[in-house]
Coordinates of C-alpha atoms (C1' of nucleotides) in Angstrom, one line a residue:
Chain W
M1 CA 0.0 0.0 0.0
A2 CA 1.0 3.6 0.7
R3 CA 0.1 4.3 -3.0
T4 CA 0.7 8.0 -2.7
R5 CA 3.4 9.8 -0.8
M6 CA 2.7 13.3 0.4
T7 CA 4.6 16.0 2.2
A8 CA 4.0 16.0 5.9
A9 CA 2.0 19.3 5.5
E10 CA -0.3 17.8 2.9
R11 CA -0.9 14.7 5.0
G12 CA -1.5 16.8 8.0
E13 CA -4.2 18.8 6.2
Q14 CA -5.8 15.6 5.0
L15 CA -5.7 14.2 8.5
V16 CA -7.3 17.3 9.9
R17 CA -10.2 16.9 7.4
A18 CA -10.5 13.3 8.4
A19 CA -10.4 14.3 12.1
V20 CA -13.2 16.8 11.6
R21 CA -15.4 14.2 10.0
A22 CA -14.7 11.5 12.6
F23 CA -14.9 13.7 15.7
A24 CA -18.0 15.3 14.3
T25 CA -20.0 12.1 14.5
T26 CA -18.6 10.4 17.6
G27 CA -17.1 13.2 19.6
Y28 CA -13.7 13.5 21.3
A29 CA -13.7 10.6 23.7
G30 CA -15.8 8.4 21.4
T31 CA -13.4 8.6 18.5
S32 CA -10.2 6.7 18.3
T33 CA -7.1 8.0 16.6
D34 CA -7.2 4.8 14.6
D35 CA -10.7 5.8 13.3
V36 CA -9.1 9.0 12.0
A37 CA -6.1 7.1 10.6
R38 CA -8.2 4.7 8.7
L39 CA -10.3 7.5 7.2
A40 CA -7.2 9.1 5.9
G41 CA -5.6 5.8 4.8
V42 CA -2.5 5.9 7.1
S43 CA -1.4 4.0 10.2
Q44 CA -2.5 5.0 13.6
P45 CA 1.0 5.6 15.0
Y46 CA 1.7 8.0 12.2
V47 CA -1.2 10.2 13.2
I48 CA 0.3 10.4 16.7
R49 CA 3.7 11.2 15.3
L50 CA 2.4 14.1 13.2
F51 CA 0.2 15.6 15.9
G52 CA 1.9 14.5 19.1
S53 CA -1.3 13.4 20.8
K54 CA -5.0 12.8 20.3
Q55 CA -5.8 16.0 22.1
R56 CA -3.7 18.1 19.8
L57 CA -5.3 16.4 16.8
F58 CA -8.7 17.3 18.1
I59 CA -7.7 20.9 18.7
A60 CA -6.4 21.1 15.2
A61 CA -9.8 19.9 14.0
I62 CA -11.6 22.5 16.1
D63 CA -9.3 25.2 14.8
H64 CA -9.9 24.1 11.2
A65 CA -13.7 24.1 11.7
S66 CA -13.7 27.5 13.4
A67 CA -11.6 29.0 10.7
R68 CA -13.8 27.7 7.9
I69 CA -16.9 29.0 9.7
E70 CA -15.4 32.4 10.1
Q71 CA -14.4 32.4 6.4
A72 CA -18.0 31.4 5.4
F73 CA -19.2 34.4 7.4
R74 CA -16.7 36.7 5.8
D75 CA -17.7 35.5 2.3
A76 CA -21.3 36.0 3.1
A77 CA -20.7 39.5 4.5
A78 CA -18.8 40.4 1.3
E79 CA -22.0 39.6 -0.6
R80 CA -24.3 41.5 1.8
A81 CA -23.2 42.6 5.3
D82 CA -26.2 41.8 7.4
L83 CA -27.3 39.1 9.8
K84 CA -29.7 37.6 7.3
S85 CA -26.9 37.0 4.8
L86 CA -24.8 35.4 7.6
G87 CA -27.8 33.3 8.5
T88 CA -28.0 31.9 5.0
A89 CA -24.3 31.0 5.2
Y90 CA -25.0 29.3 8.5
E91 CA -27.7 27.2 6.9
R92 CA -25.3 26.1 4.2
L93 CA -22.7 25.1 6.9
L94 CA -25.4 23.2 8.7
A95 CA -26.1 21.2 5.6
E96 CA -22.5 20.1 5.5
R97 CA -23.0 19.2 9.1
E98 CA -19.4 18.4 10.0
L99 CA -18.0 21.8 10.8
L100 CA -20.7 22.8 13.3
A101 CA -21.0 19.3 14.7
V102 CA -17.3 19.1 15.6
L103 CA -17.5 22.5 17.2
L104 CA -20.4 21.4 19.3
H105 CA -18.4 18.3 20.4
G106 CA -15.7 20.7 21.3
F107 CA -18.1 22.6 23.6
A108 CA -19.1 19.4 25.2
A109 CA -15.5 18.3 25.7
S110 CA -14.7 21.6 27.6
S111 CA -14.0 19.7 30.8
E112 CA -10.6 19.0 29.4
P113 CA -8.9 22.3 30.2
E114 CA -6.8 22.6 27.0
I115 CA -9.9 21.9 24.9
G116 CA -12.1 24.3 26.8
E117 CA -9.7 27.1 26.5
R118 CA -9.4 26.7 22.7
V119 CA -13.1 26.3 22.2
R120 CA -13.9 29.5 24.2
E121 CA -11.3 31.2 22.0
C122 CA -13.0 30.0 18.8
F123 CA -16.5 30.9 20.0
G124 CA -15.3 34.4 21.1
R125 CA -13.7 34.9 17.7
I126 CA -16.9 33.9 15.9
Y127 CA -19.0 36.2 18.1
A128 CA -16.7 39.1 17.5
E129 CA -16.6 38.4 13.8
V130 CA -20.4 38.3 13.6
R131 CA -20.6 41.7 15.3
R132 CA -17.7 43.2 13.2
L133 CA -19.1 42.0 9.9
T134 CA -22.7 43.1 10.4
G135 CA -22.5 45.8 13.0
A136 CA -24.9 44.0 15.1
D137 CA -25.2 45.0 18.8
P138 CA -24.6 42.4 21.5
E139 CA -28.3 41.5 21.8
Q140 CA -28.7 40.9 18.1
A141 CA -25.5 38.9 18.0
R142 CA -26.8 36.8 20.9
D143 CA -30.1 36.1 19.1
F144 CA -28.2 35.1 16.0
L145 CA -25.9 32.8 17.9
S146 CA -28.7 31.3 20.0
T147 CA -30.7 30.4 16.9
G148 CA -27.5 28.9 15.5
M149 CA -27.0 26.8 18.6
L150 CA -30.5 25.5 18.5
L151 CA -30.1 24.6 14.8
T152 CA -26.7 22.9 15.6
V153 CA -28.1 20.9 18.4
L154 CA -31.2 19.9 16.4
A155 CA -28.9 18.8 13.6
S156 CA -26.7 16.9 16.0
M157 CA -29.7 14.9 17.2
R158 CA -30.9 14.3 13.7
V159 CA -34.0 16.3 13.9
L160 CA -32.8 18.6 11.1
G161 CA -30.2 18.2 8.4
P162 CA -29.1 15.6 5.8
D163 CA -29.2 12.6 8.1
A164 CA -32.4 13.5 9.8
V165 CA -34.6 10.8 11.2
P166 CA -38.3 10.3 10.0
P167 CA -39.9 13.4 11.6
Q168 CA -42.3 13.3 14.5
P169 CA -45.1 16.0 14.5
W170 CA -43.3 18.2 17.0
M171 CA -40.2 18.1 14.8
S172 CA -42.0 19.4 11.7
E173 CA -43.7 22.1 13.8
L174 CA -40.4 23.2 15.3
A175 CA -38.6 23.0 11.9
A176 CA -41.3 25.2 10.4
A177 CA -40.8 27.6 13.2
V178 CA -37.1 27.8 12.6
K179 CA -37.7 28.4 8.9
A180 CA -40.3 31.1 9.6
D181 CA -37.7 33.2 11.4
D182 CA -36.5 36.1 9.2
T183 CA -35.7 38.6 11.8
C184 CA -32.1 37.6 12.2
L185 CA -31.5 34.4 10.2
Chain F
M1 CA -17.2 -1.5 53.7
A2 CA -20.8 -1.6 52.4
R3 CA -21.7 0.4 55.5
T4 CA -25.3 0.9 54.3
R5 CA -27.5 -1.6 52.6
M6 CA -30.3 -0.3 50.4
T7 CA -33.1 -1.8 48.4
A8 CA -32.3 -2.2 44.8
A9 CA -34.7 0.6 43.9
E10 CA -33.0 3.1 46.3
R11 CA -29.6 2.1 45.1
G12 CA -30.8 2.5 41.6
E13 CA -32.0 6.0 42.2
Q14 CA -28.7 6.9 43.9
L15 CA -26.8 5.5 41.0
V16 CA -28.9 7.6 38.5
R17 CA -28.1 10.7 40.4
A18 CA -24.4 9.8 40.4
A19 CA -24.7 9.0 36.7
V20 CA -26.2 12.4 36.0
R21 CA -23.3 14.1 37.8
A22 CA -20.6 12.0 36.2
F23 CA -22.0 12.0 32.6
A24 CA -22.7 15.7 32.9
T25 CA -19.0 16.6 33.2
T26 CA -17.3 14.0 31.0
G27 CA -20.0 12.9 28.6
Y28 CA -21.1 9.4 27.5
A29 CA -18.0 8.0 26.0
G30 CA -15.7 9.9 28.4
T31 CA -17.2 8.5 31.6
S32 CA -16.6 5.0 32.8
T33 CA -19.1 2.9 34.7
D34 CA -16.5 2.7 37.4
D35 CA -16.5 6.5 37.7
V36 CA -20.3 6.3 38.4
A37 CA -19.8 3.4 40.8
R38 CA -17.2 5.2 42.9
L39 CA -19.4 8.3 43.1
A40 CA -22.1 6.2 44.5
G41 CA -19.8 4.1 46.7
V42 CA -20.5 0.7 45.1
S43 CA -18.5 -1.7 42.9
Q44 CA -18.5 -1.3 39.1
P45 CA -20.0 -4.8 38.3
Y46 CA -23.0 -4.0 40.5
V47 CA -23.8 -1.0 38.4
I48 CA -23.8 -3.2 35.4
R49 CA -26.0 -5.8 37.1
L50 CA -28.6 -3.2 38.1
F51 CA -28.8 -1.4 34.7
G52 CA -27.7 -4.1 32.3
S53 CA -25.3 -2.0 30.3
K54 CA -23.6 1.4 30.3
Q55 CA -25.9 2.6 27.6
R56 CA -29.0 1.9 29.7
L57 CA -27.5 3.6 32.7
F58 CA -26.9 6.7 30.5
I59 CA -30.4 6.6 29.2
A60 CA -31.7 6.4 32.7
A61 CA -29.7 9.5 33.6
I62 CA -31.1 11.3 30.5
D63 CA -34.6 10.4 31.5
H64 CA -34.1 11.5 35.0
A65 CA -32.7 14.9 33.9
S66 CA -35.5 15.4 31.4
A67 CA -38.1 14.6 34.0
R68 CA -36.7 17.0 36.5
I69 CA -36.5 19.8 33.9
E70 CA -40.1 19.2 32.9
Q71 CA -41.1 19.2 36.6
A72 CA -39.2 22.5 37.2
F73 CA -41.2 24.0 34.3
R74 CA -44.5 22.8 35.7
D75 CA -43.7 24.2 39.1
A76 CA -42.8 27.6 37.5
A77 CA -46.0 27.6 35.4
A78 CA -48.0 26.9 38.6
E79 CA -46.6 30.1 39.9
R80 CA -47.1 32.1 36.8
A81 CA -47.8 30.5 33.4
D82 CA -45.7 32.5 31.0
L83 CA -42.3 32.1 29.3
K84 CA -40.6 34.6 31.6
S85 CA -41.5 32.5 34.6
L86 CA -40.2 29.4 32.8
G87 CA -37.1 31.3 31.9
T88 CA -36.4 32.0 35.5
A89 CA -36.8 28.3 36.2
Y90 CA -34.3 27.6 33.4
E91 CA -31.8 29.9 35.0
R92 CA -32.1 28.1 38.3
L93 CA -31.5 24.8 36.5
L94 CA -28.5 26.3 34.8
A95 CA -27.0 27.1 38.1
E96 CA -27.2 23.5 39.2
R97 CA -25.5 22.8 35.8
E98 CA -25.8 19.0 35.9
L99 CA -29.3 18.4 34.5
L100 CA -28.9 20.6 31.4
A101 CA -25.3 19.5 30.9
V102 CA -26.2 15.8 30.8
L103 CA -28.9 16.5 28.4
L104 CA -26.5 18.4 26.1
H105 CA -24.2 15.4 26.3
G106 CA -27.1 13.3 25.3
F107 CA -27.7 15.4 22.2
A108 CA -24.0 15.0 21.4
A109 CA -24.2 11.3 21.8
S110 CA -27.0 10.9 19.3
S111 CA -24.9 9.0 16.8
E112 CA -25.7 6.0 19.1
P113 CA -29.2 5.2 17.7
E114 CA -30.8 4.2 21.0
I115 CA -29.5 7.3 22.7
G116 CA -30.6 9.5 19.8
E117 CA -34.1 8.2 19.8
R118 CA -34.5 8.7 23.6
V119 CA -33.0 12.2 23.4
R120 CA -35.3 13.3 20.7
E121 CA -38.2 12.0 22.7
C122 CA -37.1 14.0 25.7
F123 CA -36.5 17.2 23.7
G124 CA -39.9 16.8 22.0
R125 CA -41.6 16.4 25.4
I126 CA -39.9 19.5 26.7
Y127 CA -40.9 21.5 23.7
A128 CA -44.5 20.3 23.9
E129 CA -44.6 21.1 27.6
V130 CA -43.3 24.6 27.1
R131 CA -46.0 25.3 24.6
R132 CA -48.7 23.6 26.7
L133 CA -47.8 25.4 29.9
T134 CA -47.4 28.9 28.5
G135 CA -49.6 28.8 25.4
A136 CA -46.7 30.0 23.4
D137 CA -46.8 29.6 19.6
P138 CA -44.1 27.6 17.8
E139 CA -42.0 30.7 17.1
Q140 CA -42.1 31.8 20.7
A141 CA -41.2 28.3 21.9
R142 CA -38.4 28.2 19.4
D143 CA -36.9 31.5 20.7
F144 CA -37.2 30.3 24.2
L145 CA -35.5 27.0 23.5
S146 CA -32.8 28.6 21.3
T147 CA -31.9 31.0 24.1
G148 CA -31.8 28.0 26.4
M149 CA -29.5 26.1 24.1
L150 CA -27.1 29.1 24.0
L151 CA -27.1 29.3 27.7
T152 CA -26.5 25.6 28.1
V153 CA -23.7 25.6 25.6
L154 CA -22.1 28.6 27.3
A155 CA -22.3 26.9 30.7
S156 CA -20.9 23.7 29.2
M157 CA -17.8 25.6 28.0
R158 CA -17.5 27.4 31.3
V159 CA -18.3 30.9 30.0
L160 CA -21.3 31.1 32.3
G161 CA -22.4 29.3 35.5
P162 CA -20.9 28.2 38.8
D163 CA -17.6 26.9 37.4
A164 CA -17.0 29.7 35.0
V165 CA -13.5 30.6 33.9
P166 CA -12.1 34.2 34.5
P167 CA -14.1 36.1 31.9
Q168 CA -12.7 37.6 28.7
P169 CA -14.2 40.9 27.5
W170 CA -16.4 39.2 24.9
M171 CA -17.8 36.9 27.5
S172 CA -18.8 39.7 29.8
E173 CA -20.4 41.5 26.8
L174 CA -22.3 38.4 25.7
A175 CA -23.3 37.5 29.3
A176 CA -24.7 41.0 29.7
A177 CA -26.6 40.6 26.4
V178 CA -28.1 37.4 27.7
K179 CA -29.2 39.0 30.9
A180 CA -30.6 42.0 29.0
D181 CA -33.1 39.7 27.3
D182 CA -36.5 40.0 28.8
T183 CA -38.7 39.2 25.9
C184 CA -38.9 35.5 26.6
L185 CA -36.5 34.6 29.3
Chain Q
dC1 C1' 25.4 6.6 -7.3
dA2 C1' 25.6 7.4 -2.4
dA3 C1' 24.0 9.4 1.5
dA4 C1' 21.0 12.1 4.1
dG5 C1' 16.6 13.4 5.1
dT6 C1' 11.6 12.5 4.8
dA7 C1' 7.4 9.7 4.8
dG8 C1' 5.6 5.9 6.5
dT9 C1' 5.2 1.0 8.5
dT10 C1' 5.0 -3.0 11.9
dA11 C1' 5.5 -4.6 16.5
dT12 C1' 4.5 -3.9 20.9
dC13 C1' 3.1 -2.1 25.4
dG14 C1' 0.7 -0.7 29.6
dA15 C1' -3.5 1.1 31.0
dC16 C1' -8.3 1.1 30.9
dT17 C1' -13.1 -0.6 30.1
dG18 C1' -17.5 -3.0 30.0
dA19 C1' -19.1 -7.2 31.1
dT20 C1' -19.5 -12.1 33.2
dA21 C1' -19.2 -15.4 36.8
dA22 C1' -18.6 -17.0 41.1
dC23 C1' -18.8 -16.1 45.7
dA24 C1' -20.2 -13.7 50.1
dT25 C1' -23.1 -11.4 53.3
dG26 C1' -27.1 -9.5 55.2
dT27 C1' -32.5 -9.8 55.9
dC28 C1' -36.7 -11.7 56.7
dA29 C1' -40.6 -15.0 56.8
dA30 C1' -42.1 -19.5 58.6
Chain Y
dT1 C1' -33.3 -21.2 63.6
dT2 C1' -33.0 -22.0 59.2
dG3 C1' -33.4 -21.4 54.5
dA4 C1' -34.5 -18.6 50.7
dC5 C1' -34.0 -14.4 48.6
dA6 C1' -32.0 -10.0 47.9
dT7 C1' -27.8 -7.1 48.2
dG8 C1' -23.7 -6.7 47.4
dT9 C1' -18.3 -8.2 46.4
dT10 C1' -13.9 -10.0 44.4
dA11 C1' -11.7 -12.1 40.5
dT12 C1' -11.2 -12.1 35.9
dC13 C1' -11.3 -11.5 30.9
dA14 C1' -11.2 -10.1 26.2
dG15 C1' -11.1 -6.1 23.6
dT16 C1' -9.6 -1.3 22.8
dC17 C1' -6.8 2.6 23.0
dG18 C1' -3.0 6.0 22.9
dA19 C1' 1.6 6.1 22.6
dT20 C1' 6.7 4.6 21.9
dA21 C1' 10.4 2.3 19.4
dA22 C1' 12.5 0.4 15.9
dC23 C1' 12.6 -0.5 11.2
dT24 C1' 11.6 0.3 6.0
dA25 C1' 11.2 2.7 1.7
dC26 C1' 11.1 6.6 -1.1
dT27 C1' 13.2 11.1 -2.7
dT28 C1' 16.2 14.5 -3.2
dT29 C1' 20.8 16.4 -3.5
dG30 C1' 25.7 16.7 -4.2

DNA sequence: CAAAGTAGTTATCGACTGATAACATGTCAA
DNA sequence: TTGACATGTTATCAGTCGATAACTACTTTG
């Protein structure tokens, strides 16, 4: 095997993408470094060699997801700099599912101090970026983010999103309520 | 040891409380059945004997948390049946931290089908109960729950709540924005 | 081509985990 | 009192996991 040889940097990026996907579905503690390794087609020890530890791999995945989310917001704001535009971008991110899901798993893994610290940093950057890009005041930004959190949680539990479960009545009702929102999203 | 002998039902309840506390901080995959056993002062195999598996213990913890949250909402509604009253109750729950945290970890563990199913059930019940108790329409209930989700996530990452980290500027700002909300919470 | 550096592997380890089985101890009715 | 049942325990296991070490193979450069 080992059909293709890459530079360490390329392989690292590929591994970060694989880590985002793996951690997004099974979380920090629930995902083994071997899961990530197999997704990327390399051996498990090599993952550890490149990143030092599982924790650092996870943090790299969080950073990657956060950076891509911020970029999506910047792109949306370049188009039209209001919260509605960013909301549309958020919905597109939600459809991909991975980026927001891995961030949510980061929030949940905050009991690990190094992870908590990084995750607060990322959330703070996103909050600041939302305000900076749209000129929203703290209350508006809070409403935007809280709607985002509900959406992310609903997607995480398969009420919304690509791998959603057959809907119960309350799910359809709540989903409709989410879509009906046009004040900030 | 084994200073006190209990009925299986009593011990089960004690174990569920211990499970809520343990799972609330380290999540489903990140918590061992031995962690829960030690918290309750019994041996690890006995936990498995009483609940059958780690998964069933976790689900029992989720059910317990959900039931107590619903009860807190009913109590608040008995006092005054509007969203603001339920919001105050939610803030008290948030101060305890455990109940909402374990539920969030349940959401995050939805990739396990049995857990996902139960967690959706609990969330649906809470949503329905909020509407039933306050007469809120779907949009109002969604706003209420989304604010709740943001608060829960912020508490989970130690931005708010009892074990909050020394605050960064953006945290204070966002916390102030949360407190300034009096439309629904 | 040789040698040095880079990309990757296999082998292995100690620690941990969930679960099973067998055994012990306390309690209560007849 | 005794025996049956309920409440626990200790011993143990097979599997998994993150990490280390040692080795291999490719690539580039002089």
